[in-house]
Short mmCIF file of C-alpha atoms in Angstrom, two decimals:
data_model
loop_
_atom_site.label_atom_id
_atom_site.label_comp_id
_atom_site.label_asym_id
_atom_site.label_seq_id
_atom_site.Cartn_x
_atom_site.Cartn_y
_atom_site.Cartn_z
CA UNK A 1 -40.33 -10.79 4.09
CA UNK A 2 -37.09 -11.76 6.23
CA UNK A 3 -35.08 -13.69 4.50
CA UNK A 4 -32.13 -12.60 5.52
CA UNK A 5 -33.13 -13.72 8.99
CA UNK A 6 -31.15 -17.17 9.65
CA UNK A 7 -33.50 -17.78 12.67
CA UNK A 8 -32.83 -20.84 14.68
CA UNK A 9 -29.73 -22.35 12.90
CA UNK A 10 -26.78 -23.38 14.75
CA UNK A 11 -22.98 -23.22 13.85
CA UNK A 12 -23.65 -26.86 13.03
CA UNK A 13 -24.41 -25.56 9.56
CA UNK A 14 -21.20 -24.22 9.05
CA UNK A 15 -18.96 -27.06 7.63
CA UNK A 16 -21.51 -27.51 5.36
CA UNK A 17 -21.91 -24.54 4.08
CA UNK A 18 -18.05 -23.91 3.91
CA UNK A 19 -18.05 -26.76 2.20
CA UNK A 20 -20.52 -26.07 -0.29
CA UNK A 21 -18.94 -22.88 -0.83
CA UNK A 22 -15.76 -24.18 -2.29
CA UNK A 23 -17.35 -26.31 -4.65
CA UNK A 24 -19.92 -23.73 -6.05
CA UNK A 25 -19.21 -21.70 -9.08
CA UNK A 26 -20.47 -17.75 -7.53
CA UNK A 27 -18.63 -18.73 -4.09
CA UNK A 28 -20.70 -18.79 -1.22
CA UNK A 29 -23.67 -16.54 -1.86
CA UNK A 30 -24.65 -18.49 -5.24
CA UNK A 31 -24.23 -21.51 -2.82
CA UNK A 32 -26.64 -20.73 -0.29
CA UNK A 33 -29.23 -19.28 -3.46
CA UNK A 34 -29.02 -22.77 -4.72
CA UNK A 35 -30.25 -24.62 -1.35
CA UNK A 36 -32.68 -21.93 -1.04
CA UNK A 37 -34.58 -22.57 -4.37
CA UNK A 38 -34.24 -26.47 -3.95
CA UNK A 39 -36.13 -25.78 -0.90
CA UNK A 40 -33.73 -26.20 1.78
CA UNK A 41 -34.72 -24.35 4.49
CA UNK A 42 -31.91 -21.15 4.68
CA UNK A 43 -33.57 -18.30 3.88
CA UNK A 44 -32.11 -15.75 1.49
CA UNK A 45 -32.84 -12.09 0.45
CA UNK A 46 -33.80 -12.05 -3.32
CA UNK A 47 -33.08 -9.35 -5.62
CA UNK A 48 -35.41 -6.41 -5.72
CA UNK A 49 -37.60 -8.66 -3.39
CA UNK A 50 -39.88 -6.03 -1.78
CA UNK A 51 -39.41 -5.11 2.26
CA UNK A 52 -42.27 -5.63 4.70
CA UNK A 53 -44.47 -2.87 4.61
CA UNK A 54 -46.07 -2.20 8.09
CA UNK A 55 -48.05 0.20 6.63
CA UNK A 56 -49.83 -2.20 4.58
CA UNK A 57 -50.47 -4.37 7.47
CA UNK A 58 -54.00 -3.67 8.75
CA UNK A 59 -55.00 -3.75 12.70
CA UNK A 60 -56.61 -6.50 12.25
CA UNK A 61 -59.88 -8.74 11.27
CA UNK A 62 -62.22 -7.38 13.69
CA UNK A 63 -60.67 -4.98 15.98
CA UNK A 64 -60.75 -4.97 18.91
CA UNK A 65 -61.96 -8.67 19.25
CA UNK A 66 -59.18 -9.90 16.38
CA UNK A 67 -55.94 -8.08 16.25
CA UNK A 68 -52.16 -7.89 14.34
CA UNK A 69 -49.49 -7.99 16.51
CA UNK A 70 -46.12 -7.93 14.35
CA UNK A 71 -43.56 -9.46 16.88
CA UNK A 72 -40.11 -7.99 18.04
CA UNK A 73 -38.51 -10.14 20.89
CA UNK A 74 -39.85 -13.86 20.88
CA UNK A 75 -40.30 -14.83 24.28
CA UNK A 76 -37.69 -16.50 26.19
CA UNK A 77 -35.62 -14.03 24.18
CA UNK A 78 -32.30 -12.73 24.60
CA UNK A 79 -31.91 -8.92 26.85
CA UNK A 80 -32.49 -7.26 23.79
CA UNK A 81 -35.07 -4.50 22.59
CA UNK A 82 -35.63 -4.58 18.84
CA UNK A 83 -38.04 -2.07 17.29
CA UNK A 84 -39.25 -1.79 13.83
CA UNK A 85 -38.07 1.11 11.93
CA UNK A 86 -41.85 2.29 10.15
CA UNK A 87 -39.97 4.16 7.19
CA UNK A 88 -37.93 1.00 5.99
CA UNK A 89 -39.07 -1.82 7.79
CA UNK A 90 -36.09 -3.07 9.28
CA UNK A 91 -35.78 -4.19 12.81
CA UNK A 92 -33.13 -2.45 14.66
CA UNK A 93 -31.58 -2.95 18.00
CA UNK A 94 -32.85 -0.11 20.39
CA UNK A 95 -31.05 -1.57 22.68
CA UNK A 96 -29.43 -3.91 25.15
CA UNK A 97 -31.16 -4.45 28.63
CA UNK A 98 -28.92 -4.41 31.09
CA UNK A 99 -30.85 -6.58 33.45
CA UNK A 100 -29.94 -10.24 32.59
CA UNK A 101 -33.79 -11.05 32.10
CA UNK A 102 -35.40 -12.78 29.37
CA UNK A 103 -38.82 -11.55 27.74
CA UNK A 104 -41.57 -13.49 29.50
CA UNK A 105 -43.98 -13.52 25.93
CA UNK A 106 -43.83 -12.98 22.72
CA UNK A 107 -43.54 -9.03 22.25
CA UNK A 108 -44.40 -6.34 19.90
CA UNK A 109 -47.23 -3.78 18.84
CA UNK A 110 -50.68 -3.21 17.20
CA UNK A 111 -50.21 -1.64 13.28
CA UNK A 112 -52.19 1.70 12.84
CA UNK A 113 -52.25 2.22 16.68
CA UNK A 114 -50.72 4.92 19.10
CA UNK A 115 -50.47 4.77 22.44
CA UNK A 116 -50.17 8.31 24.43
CA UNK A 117 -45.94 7.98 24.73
CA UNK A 118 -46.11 8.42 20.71
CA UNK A 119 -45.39 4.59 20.07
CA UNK A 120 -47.91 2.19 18.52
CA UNK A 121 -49.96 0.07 21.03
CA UNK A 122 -47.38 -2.39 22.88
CA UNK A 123 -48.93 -6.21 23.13
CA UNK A 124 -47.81 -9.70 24.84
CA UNK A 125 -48.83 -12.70 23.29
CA UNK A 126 -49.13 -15.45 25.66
CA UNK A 127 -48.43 -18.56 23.77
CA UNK A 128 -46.28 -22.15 24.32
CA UNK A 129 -43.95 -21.65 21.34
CA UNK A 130 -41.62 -18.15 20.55
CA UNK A 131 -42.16 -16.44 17.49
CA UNK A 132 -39.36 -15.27 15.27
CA UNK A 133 -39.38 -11.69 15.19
CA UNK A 134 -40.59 -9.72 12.08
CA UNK A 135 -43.84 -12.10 11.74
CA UNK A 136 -47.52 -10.77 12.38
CA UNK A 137 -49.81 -13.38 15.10
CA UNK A 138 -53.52 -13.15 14.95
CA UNK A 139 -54.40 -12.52 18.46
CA UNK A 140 -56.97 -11.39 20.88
CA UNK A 141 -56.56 -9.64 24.22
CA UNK A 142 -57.49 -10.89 27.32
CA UNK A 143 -56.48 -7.68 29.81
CA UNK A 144 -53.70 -5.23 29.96
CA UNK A 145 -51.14 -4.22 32.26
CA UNK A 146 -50.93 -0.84 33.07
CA UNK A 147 -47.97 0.66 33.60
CA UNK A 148 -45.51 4.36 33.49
CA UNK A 149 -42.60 5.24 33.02
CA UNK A 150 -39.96 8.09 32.53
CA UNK A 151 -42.08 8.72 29.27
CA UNK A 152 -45.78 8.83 30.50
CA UNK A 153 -48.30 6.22 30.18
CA UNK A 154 -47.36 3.15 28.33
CA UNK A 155 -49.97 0.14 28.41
CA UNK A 156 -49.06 -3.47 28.05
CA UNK A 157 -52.11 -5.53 26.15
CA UNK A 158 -52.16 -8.97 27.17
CA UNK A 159 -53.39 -11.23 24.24
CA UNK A 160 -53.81 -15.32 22.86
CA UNK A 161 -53.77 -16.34 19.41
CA UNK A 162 -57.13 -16.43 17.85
CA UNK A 163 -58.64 -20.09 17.60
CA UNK A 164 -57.95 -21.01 14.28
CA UNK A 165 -54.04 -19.62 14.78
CA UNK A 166 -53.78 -22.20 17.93
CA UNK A 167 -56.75 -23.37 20.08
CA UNK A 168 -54.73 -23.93 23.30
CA UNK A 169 -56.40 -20.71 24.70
CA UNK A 170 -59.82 -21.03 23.67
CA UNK A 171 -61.36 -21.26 27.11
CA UNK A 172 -58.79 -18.35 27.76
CA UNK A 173 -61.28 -14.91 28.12
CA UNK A 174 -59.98 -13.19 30.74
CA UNK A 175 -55.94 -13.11 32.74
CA UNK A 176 -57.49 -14.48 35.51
CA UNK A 177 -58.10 -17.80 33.32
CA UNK A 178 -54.42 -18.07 33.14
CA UNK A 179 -51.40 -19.98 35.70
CA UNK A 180 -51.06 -16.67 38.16
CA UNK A 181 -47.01 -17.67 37.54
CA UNK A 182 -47.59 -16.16 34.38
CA UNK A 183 -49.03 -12.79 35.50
CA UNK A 184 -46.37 -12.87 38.06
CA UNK A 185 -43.48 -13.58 35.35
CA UNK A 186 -44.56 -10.69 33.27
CA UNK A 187 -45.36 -8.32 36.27
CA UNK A 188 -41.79 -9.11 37.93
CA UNK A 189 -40.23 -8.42 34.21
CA UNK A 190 -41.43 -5.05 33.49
CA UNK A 191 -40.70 -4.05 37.29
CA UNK A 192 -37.55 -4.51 36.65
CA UNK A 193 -36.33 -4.76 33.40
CA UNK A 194 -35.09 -1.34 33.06
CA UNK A 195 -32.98 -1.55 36.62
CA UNK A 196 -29.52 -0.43 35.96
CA UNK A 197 -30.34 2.23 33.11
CA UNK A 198 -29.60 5.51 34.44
CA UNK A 199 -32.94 8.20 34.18
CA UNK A 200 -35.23 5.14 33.11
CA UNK A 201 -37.72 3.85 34.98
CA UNK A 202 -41.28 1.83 35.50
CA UNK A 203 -43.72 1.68 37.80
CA UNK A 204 -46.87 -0.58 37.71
CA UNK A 205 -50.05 -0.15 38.37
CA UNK A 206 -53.21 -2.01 37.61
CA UNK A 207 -54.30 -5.51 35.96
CA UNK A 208 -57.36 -4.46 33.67
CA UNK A 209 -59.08 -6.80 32.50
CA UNK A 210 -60.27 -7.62 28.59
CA UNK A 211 -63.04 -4.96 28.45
CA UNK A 212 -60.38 -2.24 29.94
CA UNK A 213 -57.99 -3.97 26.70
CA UNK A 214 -60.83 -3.52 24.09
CA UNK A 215 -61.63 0.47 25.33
CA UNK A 216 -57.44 1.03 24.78
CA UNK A 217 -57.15 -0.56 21.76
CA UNK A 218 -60.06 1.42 20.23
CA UNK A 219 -58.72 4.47 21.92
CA UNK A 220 -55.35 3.90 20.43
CA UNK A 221 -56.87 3.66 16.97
CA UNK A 222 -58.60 6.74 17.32
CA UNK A 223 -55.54 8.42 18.08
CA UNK A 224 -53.61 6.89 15.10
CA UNK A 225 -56.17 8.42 12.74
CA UNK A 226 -56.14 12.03 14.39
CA UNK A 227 -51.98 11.88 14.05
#
C-alpha cells in the first residue's frame, strides 16, 4: 500500500545499507529489493504495484457502531498536517503547524463521509500505541468534539478501536469513561494549534457525547451520497 514509507527506521540503518549497496550488482535500489523479498523488514514500492484506493475503502462494518478511519498524523506526531490526496492516494504535506505541539491521538477521517466544511468526517482514535500514517483502524466513537473555525463547522469524532482490533477500551462507551487528562490534552490542542497562522482560527464548543457522534456520522454519510 506504502511501501515506500520507511516508517520508524533510524540512520542506524545506514552503514548497512551503504554497505550493501557497494556489493550489490543494480547498486542500491536492487539492494534494498533483495532484503525486501527475503523478508527483511524495509519496505519497497514494487513495479506497477497498485496505489491505495480510498475509494474502495468502505465506511465501515456497521456504521455508525463500527467505522474506517484511514490515519494521517500518528499521535505523538511531529507539527505536521498530512492529508490524503482522494484522486491519487498520496499523502501530502498540507502543512507545517507553527505551534510546536504534537497531535494528542491518532488522526484522520471517515471514507465516504463529508462533513459541512467540504472535507470527509475528521476522527481521533484514542489508543496506547501511534499508527503509521496511510493505514485504516477499525474503530468506534465514543463522543465528538465540536468545534469552528475560519471555515465553518468542523466536528472532531472521538473513537477506540473495536474489540477484536485491541480490547484495552472495551469498558470504554462514553469520553467520560476516559482519564479527563486526555479530554483536556485534545481540548488544549485544537485551541491552539492553529495560534500563529495569520486569518486561521478555532474556537470550541461542546463535548457530545457517543449518541451526538452516531447522529454526525450518519449525517455525514448522507451528505456524501447527495455530493
Amino acid at each position: 500500500m506504502f511501501r515506500e514509507w520507511l516508517w520508524g527506521y533510524s540512520c542506524s540503518w545506514l552503514p548497512f545499507v551503504v554497505s550493501g549497496a557497494i556489493t550489490t550488482k543494480g547498486g542500491l535500489s536492487q539492494w534494498l529489493r533483495n532484503r525486501y523479498r527475503r523478508g527483511h523488514p524495509i519496505p519497497l514500492p514494487i513495479k506497477n504495484e497498485k496505489i491505495m484506493r480510498i475509494d474502495n475503502i468502505p465506511t465501515g462494518d456497521n456504521p455508525p457502531e463500527s467505522l474506517n478511519v484511514i490515519i494521517e498524523v500518528p499521535t505523538g506526531g511531529e507539527p505536521v498536517k498530512y492529508e490524503f490526496d482522494k484522486a491519487s492516494g498520496a499523502l501530502f504535506v498540507d502543512r507545517i503547524l507553527h505551534t510546536p505541539m504534537r497531535y494528542p491521538a491518532n488522526y484522520g477521517f471517515v471514507p465516504h463521509t463529508l462533513s459541512p466544511d467540504g472535507d470527509p468526517l475528521d476522527a481521533l482514535v484514542i489508543a496506547r500505541s501511534p499508527f503509521i500514517p496511510g493505514c485504516v483502524v477499525k474503530a468506534r466513537p465514543i463522543g465528538v468534539l465540536n468545534l469552528e473555525d475560519e471555515h465553518g463547522g468542523d466536528e472532531k469524532l472521538v473513537c477506540v478501536p473495536v474489540d477484536t482490533t485491541f480490547p484495552y477500551y472495551s469498558d470504554v462507551g462514553e469520553t467520560k469513561d476516559l482519564p479527563s487528562i486526555i479530554m483536556q490534552q485534545i481540548e488544549h490542542f485544537f485551541t491552539h494549534y492553529k495560534d500563529l497562522e495569520a486569518e486561521k482560527w478555532v474556537r470550541v464548543g461542546k463535548w457530545g457525547d457517543r449518541a451526538e457522534a452516531r447522529q454526525i456520522v450518519i449525517e455525514a454519510i448522507e451528505r456524501a451520497k447527495k455530493s
